[in-house]
PDB file of C-alpha atoms in Angstrom:
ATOM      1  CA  UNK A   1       0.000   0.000   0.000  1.00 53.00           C
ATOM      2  CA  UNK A   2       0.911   3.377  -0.412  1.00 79.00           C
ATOM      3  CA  UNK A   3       1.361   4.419   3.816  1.00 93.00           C
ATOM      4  CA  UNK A   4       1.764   1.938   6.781  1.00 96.00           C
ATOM      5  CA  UNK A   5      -1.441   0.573   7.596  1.00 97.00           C
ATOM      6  CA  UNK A   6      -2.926  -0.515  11.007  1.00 98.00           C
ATOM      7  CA  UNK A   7      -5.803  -2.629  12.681  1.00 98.00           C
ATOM      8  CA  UNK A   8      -8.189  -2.235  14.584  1.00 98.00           C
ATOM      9  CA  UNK A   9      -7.713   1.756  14.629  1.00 97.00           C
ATOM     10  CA  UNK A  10      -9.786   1.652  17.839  1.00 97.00           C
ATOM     11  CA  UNK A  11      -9.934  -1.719  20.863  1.00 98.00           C
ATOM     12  CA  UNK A  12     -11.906  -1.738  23.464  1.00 98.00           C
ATOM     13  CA  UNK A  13     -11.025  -4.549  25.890  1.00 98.00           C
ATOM     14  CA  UNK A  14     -11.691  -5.944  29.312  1.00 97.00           C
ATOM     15  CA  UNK A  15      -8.760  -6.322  31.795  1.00 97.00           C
ATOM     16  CA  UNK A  16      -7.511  -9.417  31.707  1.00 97.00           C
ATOM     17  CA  UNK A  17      -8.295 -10.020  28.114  1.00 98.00           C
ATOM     18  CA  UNK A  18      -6.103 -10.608  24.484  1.00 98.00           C
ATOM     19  CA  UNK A  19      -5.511  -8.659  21.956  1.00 98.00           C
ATOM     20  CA  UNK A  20      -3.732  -8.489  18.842  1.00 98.00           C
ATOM     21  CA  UNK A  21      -2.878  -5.496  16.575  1.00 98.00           C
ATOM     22  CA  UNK A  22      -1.970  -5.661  13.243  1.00 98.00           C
ATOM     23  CA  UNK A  23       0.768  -3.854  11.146  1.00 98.00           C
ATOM     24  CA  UNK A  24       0.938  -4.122   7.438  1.00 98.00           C
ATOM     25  CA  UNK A  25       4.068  -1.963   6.324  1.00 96.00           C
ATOM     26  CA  UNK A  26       5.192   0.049   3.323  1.00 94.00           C
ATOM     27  CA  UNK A  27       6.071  -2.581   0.660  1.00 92.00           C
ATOM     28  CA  UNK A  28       9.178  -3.263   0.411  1.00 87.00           C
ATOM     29  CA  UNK A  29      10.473  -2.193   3.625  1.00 89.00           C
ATOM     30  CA  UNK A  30      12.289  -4.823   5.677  1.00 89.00           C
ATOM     31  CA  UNK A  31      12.776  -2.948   8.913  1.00 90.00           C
ATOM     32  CA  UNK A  32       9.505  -2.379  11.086  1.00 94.00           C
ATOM     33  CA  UNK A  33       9.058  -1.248  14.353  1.00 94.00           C
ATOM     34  CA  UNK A  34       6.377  -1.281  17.007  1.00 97.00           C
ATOM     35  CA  UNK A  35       6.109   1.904  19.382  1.00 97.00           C
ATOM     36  CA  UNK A  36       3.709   3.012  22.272  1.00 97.00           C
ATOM     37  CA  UNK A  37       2.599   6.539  22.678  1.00 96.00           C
ATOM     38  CA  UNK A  38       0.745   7.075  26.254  1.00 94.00           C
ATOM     39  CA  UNK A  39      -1.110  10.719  26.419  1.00 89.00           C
ATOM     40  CA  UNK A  40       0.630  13.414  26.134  1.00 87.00           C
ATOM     41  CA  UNK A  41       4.281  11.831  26.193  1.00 91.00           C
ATOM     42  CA  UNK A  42       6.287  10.622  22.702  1.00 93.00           C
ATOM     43  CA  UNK A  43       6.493   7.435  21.148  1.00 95.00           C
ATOM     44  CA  UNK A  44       8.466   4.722  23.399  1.00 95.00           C
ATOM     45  CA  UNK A  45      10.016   1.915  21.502  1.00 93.00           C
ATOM     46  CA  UNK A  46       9.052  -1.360  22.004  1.00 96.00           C
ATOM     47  CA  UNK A  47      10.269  -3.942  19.218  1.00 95.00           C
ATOM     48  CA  UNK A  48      12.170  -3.613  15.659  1.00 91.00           C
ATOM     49  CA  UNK A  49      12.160  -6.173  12.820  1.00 93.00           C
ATOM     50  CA  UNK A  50      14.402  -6.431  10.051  1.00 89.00           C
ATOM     51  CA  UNK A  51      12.733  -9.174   8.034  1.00 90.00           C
ATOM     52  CA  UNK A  52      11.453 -11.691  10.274  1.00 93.00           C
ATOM     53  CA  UNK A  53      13.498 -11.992  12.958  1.00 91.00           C
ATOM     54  CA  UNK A  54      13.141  -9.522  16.360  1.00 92.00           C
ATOM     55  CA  UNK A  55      16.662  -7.710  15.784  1.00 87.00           C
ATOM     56  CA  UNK A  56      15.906  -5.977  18.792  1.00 89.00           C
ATOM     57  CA  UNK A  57      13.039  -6.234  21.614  1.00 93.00           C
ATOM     58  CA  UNK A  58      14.496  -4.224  24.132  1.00 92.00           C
ATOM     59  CA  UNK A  59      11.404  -1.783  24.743  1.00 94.00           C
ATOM     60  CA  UNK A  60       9.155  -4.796  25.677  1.00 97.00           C
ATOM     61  CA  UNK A  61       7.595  -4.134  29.046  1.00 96.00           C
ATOM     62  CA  UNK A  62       6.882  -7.650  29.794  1.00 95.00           C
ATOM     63  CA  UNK A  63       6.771 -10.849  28.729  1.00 96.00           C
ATOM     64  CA  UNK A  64       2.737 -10.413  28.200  1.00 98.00           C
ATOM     65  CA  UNK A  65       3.936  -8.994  25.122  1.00 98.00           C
ATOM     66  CA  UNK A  66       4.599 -10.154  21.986  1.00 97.00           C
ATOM     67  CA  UNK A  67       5.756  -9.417  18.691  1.00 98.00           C
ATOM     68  CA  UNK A  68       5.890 -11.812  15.795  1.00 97.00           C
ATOM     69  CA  UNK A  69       6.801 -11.248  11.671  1.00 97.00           C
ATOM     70  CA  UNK A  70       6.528 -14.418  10.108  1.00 96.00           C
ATOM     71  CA  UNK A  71       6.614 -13.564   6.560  1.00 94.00           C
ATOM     72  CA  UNK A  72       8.748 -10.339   6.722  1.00 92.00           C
ATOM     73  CA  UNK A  73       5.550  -8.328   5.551  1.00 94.00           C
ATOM     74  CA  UNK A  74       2.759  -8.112   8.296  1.00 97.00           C
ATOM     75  CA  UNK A  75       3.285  -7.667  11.731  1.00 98.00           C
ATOM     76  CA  UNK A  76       1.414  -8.745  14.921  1.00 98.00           C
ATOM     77  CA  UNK A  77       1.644  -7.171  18.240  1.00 98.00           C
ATOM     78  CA  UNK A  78      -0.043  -9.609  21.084  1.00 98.00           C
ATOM     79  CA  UNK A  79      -0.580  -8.444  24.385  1.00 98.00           C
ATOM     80  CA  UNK A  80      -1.772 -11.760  26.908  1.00 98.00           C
ATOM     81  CA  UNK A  81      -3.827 -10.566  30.240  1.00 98.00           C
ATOM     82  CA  UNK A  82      -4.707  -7.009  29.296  1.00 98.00           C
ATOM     83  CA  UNK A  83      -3.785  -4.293  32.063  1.00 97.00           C
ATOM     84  CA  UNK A  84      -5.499  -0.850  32.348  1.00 97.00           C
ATOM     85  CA  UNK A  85      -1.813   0.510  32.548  1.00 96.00           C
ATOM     86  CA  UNK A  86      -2.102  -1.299  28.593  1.00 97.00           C
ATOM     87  CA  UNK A  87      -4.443   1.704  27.608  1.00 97.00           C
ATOM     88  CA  UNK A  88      -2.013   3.720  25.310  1.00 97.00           C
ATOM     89  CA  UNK A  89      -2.048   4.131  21.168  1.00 97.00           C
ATOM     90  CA  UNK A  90       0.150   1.650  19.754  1.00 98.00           C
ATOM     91  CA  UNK A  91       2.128   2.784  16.711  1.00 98.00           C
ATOM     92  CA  UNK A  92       3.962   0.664  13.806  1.00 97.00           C
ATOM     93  CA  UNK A  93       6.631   2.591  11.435  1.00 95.00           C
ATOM     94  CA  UNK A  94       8.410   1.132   8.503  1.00 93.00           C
ATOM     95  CA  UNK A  95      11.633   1.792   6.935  1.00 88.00           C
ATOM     96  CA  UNK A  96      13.758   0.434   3.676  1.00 79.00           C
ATOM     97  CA  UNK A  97      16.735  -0.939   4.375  1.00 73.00           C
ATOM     98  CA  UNK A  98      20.379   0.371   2.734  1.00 66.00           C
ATOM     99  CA  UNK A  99      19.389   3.738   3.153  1.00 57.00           C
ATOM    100  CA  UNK A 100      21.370   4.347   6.027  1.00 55.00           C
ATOM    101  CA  UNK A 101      18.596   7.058   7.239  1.00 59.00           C
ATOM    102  CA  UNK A 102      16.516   6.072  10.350  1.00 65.00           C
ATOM    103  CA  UNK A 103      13.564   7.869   9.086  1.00 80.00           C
ATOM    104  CA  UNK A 104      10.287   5.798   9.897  1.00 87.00           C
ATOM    105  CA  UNK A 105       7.296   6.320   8.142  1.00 92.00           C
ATOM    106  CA  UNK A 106       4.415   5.847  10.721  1.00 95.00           C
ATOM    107  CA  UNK A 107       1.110   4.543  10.418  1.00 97.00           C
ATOM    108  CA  UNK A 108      -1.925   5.955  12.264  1.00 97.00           C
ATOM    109  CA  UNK A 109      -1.765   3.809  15.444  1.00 97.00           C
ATOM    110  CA  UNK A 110      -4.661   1.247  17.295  1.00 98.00           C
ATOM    111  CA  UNK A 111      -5.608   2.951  20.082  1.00 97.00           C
ATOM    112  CA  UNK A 112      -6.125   0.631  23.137  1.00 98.00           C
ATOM    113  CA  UNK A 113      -8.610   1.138  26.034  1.00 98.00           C
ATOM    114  CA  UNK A 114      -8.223  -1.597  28.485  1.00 98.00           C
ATOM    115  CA  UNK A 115     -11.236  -1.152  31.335  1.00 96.00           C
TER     116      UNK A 115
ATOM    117  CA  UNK B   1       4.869  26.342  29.540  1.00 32.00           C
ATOM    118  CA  UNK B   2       6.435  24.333  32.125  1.00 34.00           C
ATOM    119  CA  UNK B   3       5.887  20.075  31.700  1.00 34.00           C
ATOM    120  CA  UNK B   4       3.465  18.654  34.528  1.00 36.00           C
ATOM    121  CA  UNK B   5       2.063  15.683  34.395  1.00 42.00           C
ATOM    122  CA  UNK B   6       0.476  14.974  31.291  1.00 52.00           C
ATOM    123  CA  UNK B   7       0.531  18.390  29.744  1.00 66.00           C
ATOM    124  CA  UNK B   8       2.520  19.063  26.793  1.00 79.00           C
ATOM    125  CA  UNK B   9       4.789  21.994  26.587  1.00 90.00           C
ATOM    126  CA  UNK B  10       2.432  24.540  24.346  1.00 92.00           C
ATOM    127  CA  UNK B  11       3.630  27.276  22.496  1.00 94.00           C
ATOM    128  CA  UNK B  12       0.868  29.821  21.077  1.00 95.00           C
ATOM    129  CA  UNK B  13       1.622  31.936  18.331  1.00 96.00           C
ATOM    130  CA  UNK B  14      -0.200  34.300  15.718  1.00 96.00           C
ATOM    131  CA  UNK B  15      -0.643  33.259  11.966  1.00 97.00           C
ATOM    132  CA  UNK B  16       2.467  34.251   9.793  1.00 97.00           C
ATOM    133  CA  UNK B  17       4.562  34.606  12.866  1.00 96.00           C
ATOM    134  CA  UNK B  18       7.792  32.603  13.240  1.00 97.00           C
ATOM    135  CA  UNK B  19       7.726  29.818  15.310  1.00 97.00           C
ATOM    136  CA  UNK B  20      11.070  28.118  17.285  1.00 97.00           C
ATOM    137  CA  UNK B  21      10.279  24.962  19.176  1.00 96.00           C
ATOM    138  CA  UNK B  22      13.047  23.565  21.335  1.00 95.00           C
ATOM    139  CA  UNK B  23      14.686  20.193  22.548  1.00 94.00           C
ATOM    140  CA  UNK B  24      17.132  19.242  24.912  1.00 93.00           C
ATOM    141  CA  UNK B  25      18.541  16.109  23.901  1.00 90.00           C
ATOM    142  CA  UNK B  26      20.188  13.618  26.660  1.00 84.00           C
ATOM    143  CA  UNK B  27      22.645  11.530  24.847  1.00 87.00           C
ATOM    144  CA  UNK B  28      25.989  12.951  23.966  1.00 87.00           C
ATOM    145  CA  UNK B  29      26.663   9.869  21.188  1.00 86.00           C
ATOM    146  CA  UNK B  30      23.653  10.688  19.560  1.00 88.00           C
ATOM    147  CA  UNK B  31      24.615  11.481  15.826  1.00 87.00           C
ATOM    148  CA  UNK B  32      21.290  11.911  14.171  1.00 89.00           C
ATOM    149  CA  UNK B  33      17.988  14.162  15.164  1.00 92.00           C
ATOM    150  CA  UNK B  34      14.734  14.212  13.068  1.00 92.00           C
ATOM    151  CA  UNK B  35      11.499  16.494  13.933  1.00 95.00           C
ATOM    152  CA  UNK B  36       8.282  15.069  13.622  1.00 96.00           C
ATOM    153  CA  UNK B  37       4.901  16.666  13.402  1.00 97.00           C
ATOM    154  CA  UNK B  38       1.691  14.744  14.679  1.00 97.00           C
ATOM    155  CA  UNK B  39      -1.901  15.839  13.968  1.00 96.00           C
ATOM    156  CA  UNK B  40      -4.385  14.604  16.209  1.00 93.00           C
ATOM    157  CA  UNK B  41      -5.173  11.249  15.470  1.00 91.00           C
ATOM    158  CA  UNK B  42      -2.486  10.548  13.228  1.00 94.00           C
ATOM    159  CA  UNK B  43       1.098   9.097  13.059  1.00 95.00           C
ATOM    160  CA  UNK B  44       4.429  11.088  13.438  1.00 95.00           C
ATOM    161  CA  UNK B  45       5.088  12.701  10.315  1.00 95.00           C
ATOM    162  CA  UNK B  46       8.496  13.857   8.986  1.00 93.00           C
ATOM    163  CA  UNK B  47       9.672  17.333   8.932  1.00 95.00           C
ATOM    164  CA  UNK B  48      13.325  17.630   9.124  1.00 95.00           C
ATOM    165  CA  UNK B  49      16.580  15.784   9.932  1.00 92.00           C
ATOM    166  CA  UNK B  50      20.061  16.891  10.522  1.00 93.00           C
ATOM    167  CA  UNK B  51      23.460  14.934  11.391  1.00 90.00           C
ATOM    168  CA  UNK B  52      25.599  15.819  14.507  1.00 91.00           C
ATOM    169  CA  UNK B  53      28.572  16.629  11.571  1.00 92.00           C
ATOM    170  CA  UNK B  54      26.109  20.009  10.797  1.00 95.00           C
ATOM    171  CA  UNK B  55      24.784  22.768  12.814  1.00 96.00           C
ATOM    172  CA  UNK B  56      22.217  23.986  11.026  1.00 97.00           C
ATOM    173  CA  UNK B  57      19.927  22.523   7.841  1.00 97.00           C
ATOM    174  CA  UNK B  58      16.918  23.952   5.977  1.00 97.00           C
ATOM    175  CA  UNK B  59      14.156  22.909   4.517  1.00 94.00           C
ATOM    176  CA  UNK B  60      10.840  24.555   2.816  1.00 93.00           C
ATOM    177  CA  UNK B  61       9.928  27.307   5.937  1.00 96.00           C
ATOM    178  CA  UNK B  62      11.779  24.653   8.477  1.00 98.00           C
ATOM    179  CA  UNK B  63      15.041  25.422  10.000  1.00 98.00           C
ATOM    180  CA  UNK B  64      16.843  22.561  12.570  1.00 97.00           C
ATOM    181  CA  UNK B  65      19.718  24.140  14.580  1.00 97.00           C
ATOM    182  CA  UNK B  66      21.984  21.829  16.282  1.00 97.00           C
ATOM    183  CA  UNK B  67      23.820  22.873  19.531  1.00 95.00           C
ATOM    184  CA  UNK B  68      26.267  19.747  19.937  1.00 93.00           C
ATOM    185  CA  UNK B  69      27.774  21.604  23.156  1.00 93.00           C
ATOM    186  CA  UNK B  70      24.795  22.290  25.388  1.00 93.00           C
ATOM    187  CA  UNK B  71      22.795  18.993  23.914  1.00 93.00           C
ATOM    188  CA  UNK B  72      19.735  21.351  22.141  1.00 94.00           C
ATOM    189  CA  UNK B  73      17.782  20.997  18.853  1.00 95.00           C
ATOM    190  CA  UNK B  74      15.277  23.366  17.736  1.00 96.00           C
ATOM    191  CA  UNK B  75      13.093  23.549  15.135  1.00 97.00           C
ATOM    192  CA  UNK B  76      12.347  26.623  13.413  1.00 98.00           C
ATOM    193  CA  UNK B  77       9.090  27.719  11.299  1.00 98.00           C
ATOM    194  CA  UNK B  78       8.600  30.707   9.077  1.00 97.00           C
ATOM    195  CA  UNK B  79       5.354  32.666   8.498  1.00 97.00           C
ATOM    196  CA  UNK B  80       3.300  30.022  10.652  1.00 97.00           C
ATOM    197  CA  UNK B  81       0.041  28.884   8.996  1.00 96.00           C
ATOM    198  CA  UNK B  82      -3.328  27.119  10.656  1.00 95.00           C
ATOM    199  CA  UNK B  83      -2.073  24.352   9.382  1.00 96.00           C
ATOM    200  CA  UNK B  84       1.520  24.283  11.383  1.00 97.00           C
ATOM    201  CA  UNK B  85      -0.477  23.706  14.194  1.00 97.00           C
ATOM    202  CA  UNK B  86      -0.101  20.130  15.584  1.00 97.00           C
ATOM    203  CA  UNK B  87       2.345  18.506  18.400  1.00 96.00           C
ATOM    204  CA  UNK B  88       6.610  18.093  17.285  1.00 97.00           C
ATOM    205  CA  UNK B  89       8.730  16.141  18.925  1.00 96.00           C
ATOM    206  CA  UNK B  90      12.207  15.664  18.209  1.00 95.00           C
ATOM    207  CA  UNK B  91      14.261  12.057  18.064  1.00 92.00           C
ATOM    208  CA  UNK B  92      17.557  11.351  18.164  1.00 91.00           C
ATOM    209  CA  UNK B  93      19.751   8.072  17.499  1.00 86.00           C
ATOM    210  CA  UNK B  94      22.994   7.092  18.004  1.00 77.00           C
ATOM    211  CA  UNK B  95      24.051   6.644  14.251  1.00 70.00           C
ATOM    212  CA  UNK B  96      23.223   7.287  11.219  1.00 60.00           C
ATOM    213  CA  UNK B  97      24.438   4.707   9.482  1.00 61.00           C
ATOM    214  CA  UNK B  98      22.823   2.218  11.720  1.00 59.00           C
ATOM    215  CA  UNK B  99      20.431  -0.422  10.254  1.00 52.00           C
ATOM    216  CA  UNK B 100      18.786  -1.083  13.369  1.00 58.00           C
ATOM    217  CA  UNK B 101      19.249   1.798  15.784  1.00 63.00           C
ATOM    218  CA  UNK B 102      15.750   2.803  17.180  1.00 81.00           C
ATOM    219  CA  UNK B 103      14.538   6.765  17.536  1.00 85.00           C
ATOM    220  CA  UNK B 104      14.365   8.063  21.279  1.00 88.00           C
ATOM    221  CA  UNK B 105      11.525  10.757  21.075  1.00 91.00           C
ATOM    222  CA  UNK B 106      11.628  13.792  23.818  1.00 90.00           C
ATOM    223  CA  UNK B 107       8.019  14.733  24.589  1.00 85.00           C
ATOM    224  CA  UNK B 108       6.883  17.593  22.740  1.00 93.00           C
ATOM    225  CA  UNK B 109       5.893  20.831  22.072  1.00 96.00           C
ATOM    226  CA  UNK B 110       2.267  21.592  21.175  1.00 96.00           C
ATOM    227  CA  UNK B 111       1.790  24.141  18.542  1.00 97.00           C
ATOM    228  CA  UNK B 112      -1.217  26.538  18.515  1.00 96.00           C
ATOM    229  CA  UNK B 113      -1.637  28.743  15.361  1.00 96.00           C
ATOM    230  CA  UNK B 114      -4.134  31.629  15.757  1.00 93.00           C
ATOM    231  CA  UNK B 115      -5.640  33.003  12.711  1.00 88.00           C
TER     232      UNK B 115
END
């Protein structure tokens, strides 16, 4: 597609509960990256992908998340046993490779509400 | 304004004014800043990037300035329109040439553009 796309824009969820968001990148790109933006603050990494595998996961709170890339396209971020402290809008940015720039092109976010 | 809490740093400013927005920066090693703009409800968007070999780098009505010695980035816009208005943050990395090194956003300045 022509931006970074991402589903559900909007999740409503219970505590306790599983979710999964879903990040379809620029095509092409091989790096993608998973940040969460809480109100009012900036983006906090969580994950990065260059093709498949997790090149660096650093920014994962917890092991309730999750990140996976199985075909070095679309992206899945899992969260197991939904907190409120969850509640944030999660953001996925793409980026070609051999540029040498680390300029991410974001997409829109999934906003989370966990109640 | 002062940062507390949740509330953004805002700057207010009349249209076709200049605007500067400014960032402190903790990481001496960083080598490479980028401004973003976000628009409620929408992803980061890229302004403006400079490297830590330049001081200062323009772009159409954007200015970055670099301050290597005091750790400070701003951002500077001519003749300020409506449109202008939106939250920047700025992000920094440790290398340019890195293939996997992740953006560290500061917080951000909130805009306000009176017509």
């Amino acid at each position: 597609g022509a931006g970074v796309s991402q589903t559900p824009s909007n999740k409503v969820t219970e505590k306790g509960k599983y979710v999964e968001l879903r990040c379809d990148p620029i095509s092409g790109h091989t790096a993608l990256y998973w940040y969460r933006q809480s109100l009012g603050q900036g983006p906090e990494f969580l994950i990065y992908f260059q093709g498949t595998g997790a090149a660096d996961d650093s920014g994962l709170p917890n092991d309730r998340f999750f990140a996976v890339r199985p075909e070095g396209s679309v992206s899945t971020l899992k969260i197991q046993r939904t907190e409120r402290g969850d509640s944030a809008v999660y953001l996925c940015a793409s980026r070609p490779t051999g540029t040498g720039a680390n300029v991410l092109t974001f997409g829109a976010g999934s906003r989370l509400t966990v109640l | 304004g002062e940062n507390v809490g949740l509330h953004l740093p805002t700057l207010s400013v009349q249209e076709g004014d200049n605007s500067i927005i400014n960032c402190a920066y903790s990481n001496s090693a960083s080598d490479y800043f980028i401004w973003y703009k976000q628009e409620s409800g929408k992803g980061p968007q890229f302004i403006i990037d400079i490297r830590s070999n330049m001081d200062k780098r323009q772009g159409q009505r954007v200015t970055v300035l670099l301050n290597k010695t005091v750790k400070h980035l701003s951002l500077q816009i001519a003749a300020t329109q409506p449109g202008d208005s939106a939250v920047y943050f700025c992000a920094e990395t440790p290398s340019f040439y890195s293939q996997g090194g992740k953006l560290i956003f500061g917080q951000g300045t909130e805009l306000s553009v009176k017509p």
